[in-house]
PDB file of C-alpha atoms in Angstrom:
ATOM      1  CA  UNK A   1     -22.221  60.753 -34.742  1.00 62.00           C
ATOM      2  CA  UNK A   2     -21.445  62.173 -31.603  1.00 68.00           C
ATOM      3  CA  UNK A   3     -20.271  59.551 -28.927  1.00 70.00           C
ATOM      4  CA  UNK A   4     -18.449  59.719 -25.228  1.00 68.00           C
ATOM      5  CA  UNK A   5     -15.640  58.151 -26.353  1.00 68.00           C
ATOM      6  CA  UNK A   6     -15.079  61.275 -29.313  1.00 66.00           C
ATOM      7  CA  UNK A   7     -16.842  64.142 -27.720  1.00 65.00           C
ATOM      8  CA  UNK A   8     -15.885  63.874 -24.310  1.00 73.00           C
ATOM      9  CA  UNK A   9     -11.969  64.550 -22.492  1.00 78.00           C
ATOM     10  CA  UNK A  10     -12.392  61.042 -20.747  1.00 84.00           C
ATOM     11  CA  UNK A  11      -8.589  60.257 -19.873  1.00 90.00           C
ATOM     12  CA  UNK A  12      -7.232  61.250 -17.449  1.00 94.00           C
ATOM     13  CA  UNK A  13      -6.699  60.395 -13.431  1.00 97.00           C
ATOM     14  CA  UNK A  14     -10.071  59.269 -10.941  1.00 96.00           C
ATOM     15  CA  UNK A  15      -9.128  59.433  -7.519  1.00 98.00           C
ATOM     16  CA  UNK A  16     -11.974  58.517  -4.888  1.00 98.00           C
ATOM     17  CA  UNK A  17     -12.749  56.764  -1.453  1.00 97.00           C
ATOM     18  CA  UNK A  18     -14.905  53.422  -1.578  1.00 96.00           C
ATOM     19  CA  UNK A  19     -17.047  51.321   1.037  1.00 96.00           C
ATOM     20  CA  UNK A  20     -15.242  48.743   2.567  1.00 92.00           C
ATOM     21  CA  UNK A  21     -16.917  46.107   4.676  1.00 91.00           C
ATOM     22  CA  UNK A  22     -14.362  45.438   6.991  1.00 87.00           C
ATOM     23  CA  UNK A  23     -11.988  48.623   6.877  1.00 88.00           C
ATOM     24  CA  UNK A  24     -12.964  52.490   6.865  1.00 92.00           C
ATOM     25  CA  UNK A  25     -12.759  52.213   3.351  1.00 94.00           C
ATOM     26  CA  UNK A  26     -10.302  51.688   0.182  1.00 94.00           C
ATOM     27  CA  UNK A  27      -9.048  54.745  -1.276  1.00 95.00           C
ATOM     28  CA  UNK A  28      -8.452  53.683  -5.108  1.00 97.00           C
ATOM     29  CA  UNK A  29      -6.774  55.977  -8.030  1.00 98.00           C
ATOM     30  CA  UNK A  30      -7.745  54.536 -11.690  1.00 97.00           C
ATOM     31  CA  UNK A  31      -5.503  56.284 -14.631  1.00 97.00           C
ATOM     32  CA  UNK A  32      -7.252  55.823 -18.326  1.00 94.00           C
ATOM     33  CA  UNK A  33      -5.286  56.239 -21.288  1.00 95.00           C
ATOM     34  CA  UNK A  34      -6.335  57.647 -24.459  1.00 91.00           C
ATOM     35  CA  UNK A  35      -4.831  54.371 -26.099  1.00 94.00           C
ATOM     36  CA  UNK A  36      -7.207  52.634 -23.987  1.00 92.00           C
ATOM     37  CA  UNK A  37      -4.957  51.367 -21.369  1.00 97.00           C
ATOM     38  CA  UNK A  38      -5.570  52.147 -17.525  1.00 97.00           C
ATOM     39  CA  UNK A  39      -3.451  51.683 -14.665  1.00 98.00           C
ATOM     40  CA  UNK A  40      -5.552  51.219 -11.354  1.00 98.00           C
ATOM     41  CA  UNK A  41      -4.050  51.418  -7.724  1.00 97.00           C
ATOM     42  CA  UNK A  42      -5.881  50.697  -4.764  1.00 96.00           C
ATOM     43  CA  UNK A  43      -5.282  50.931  -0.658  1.00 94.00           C
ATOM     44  CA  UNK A  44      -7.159  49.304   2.128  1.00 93.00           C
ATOM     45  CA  UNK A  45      -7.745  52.240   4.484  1.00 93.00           C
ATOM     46  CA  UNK A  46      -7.447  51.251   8.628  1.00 88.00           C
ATOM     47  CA  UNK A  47      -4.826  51.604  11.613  1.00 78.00           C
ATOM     48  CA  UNK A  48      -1.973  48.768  10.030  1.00 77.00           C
ATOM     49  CA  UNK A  49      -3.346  48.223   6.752  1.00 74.00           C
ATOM     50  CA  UNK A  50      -0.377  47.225   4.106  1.00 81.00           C
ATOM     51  CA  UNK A  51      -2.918  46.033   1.712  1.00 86.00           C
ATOM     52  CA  UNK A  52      -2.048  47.773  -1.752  1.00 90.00           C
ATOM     53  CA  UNK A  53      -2.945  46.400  -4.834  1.00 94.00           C
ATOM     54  CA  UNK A  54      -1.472  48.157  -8.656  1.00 97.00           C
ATOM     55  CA  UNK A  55      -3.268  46.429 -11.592  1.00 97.00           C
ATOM     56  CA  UNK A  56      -3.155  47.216 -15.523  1.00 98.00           C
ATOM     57  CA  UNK A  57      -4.457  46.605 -18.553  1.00 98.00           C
ATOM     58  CA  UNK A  58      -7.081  47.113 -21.494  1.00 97.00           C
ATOM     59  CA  UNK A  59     -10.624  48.415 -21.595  1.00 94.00           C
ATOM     60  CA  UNK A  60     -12.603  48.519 -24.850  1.00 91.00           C
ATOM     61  CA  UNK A  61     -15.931  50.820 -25.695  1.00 86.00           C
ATOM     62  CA  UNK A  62     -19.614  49.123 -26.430  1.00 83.00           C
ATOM     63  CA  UNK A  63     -20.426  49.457 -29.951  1.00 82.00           C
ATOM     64  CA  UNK A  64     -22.156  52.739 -29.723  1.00 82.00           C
ATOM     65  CA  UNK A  65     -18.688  54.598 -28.495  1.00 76.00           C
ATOM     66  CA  UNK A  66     -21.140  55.577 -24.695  1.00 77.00           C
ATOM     67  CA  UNK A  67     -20.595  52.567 -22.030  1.00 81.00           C
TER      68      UNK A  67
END
């Protein structure tokens, strides 16, 4: 059976801009690891901002291998 974690080239780096309520927005990176581990680094966007947040840790695949 052909699933998105098999057929597709999922790892890799995301890099992308979201909404932010009270900033211009938070610019956030997420890394995913063919081992399923991700790293994911995040930055509140706005004049001062030192809000930067690094997380990691494990993700795991629904049953079917799509979500």
């Amino acid at each position: 059976m052909h699933t998105s974690e098999i057929s597709l080239d999922w790892d890799g780096t995301y890099k992308g801009v979201l909404p932010c309520a009270d900033c211009p927005g938070i610019e956030t990176e997420i890394t995913l690891y063919k081992d399923k581990r991700y790293a994911k680094k995040t930055k509140y966007l706005g004049e001062g901002s030192r809000r930067f947040f690094e997380q990691t840790g494990t993700f795991v695949w629904d049953s079917t291998g799509s979500v």
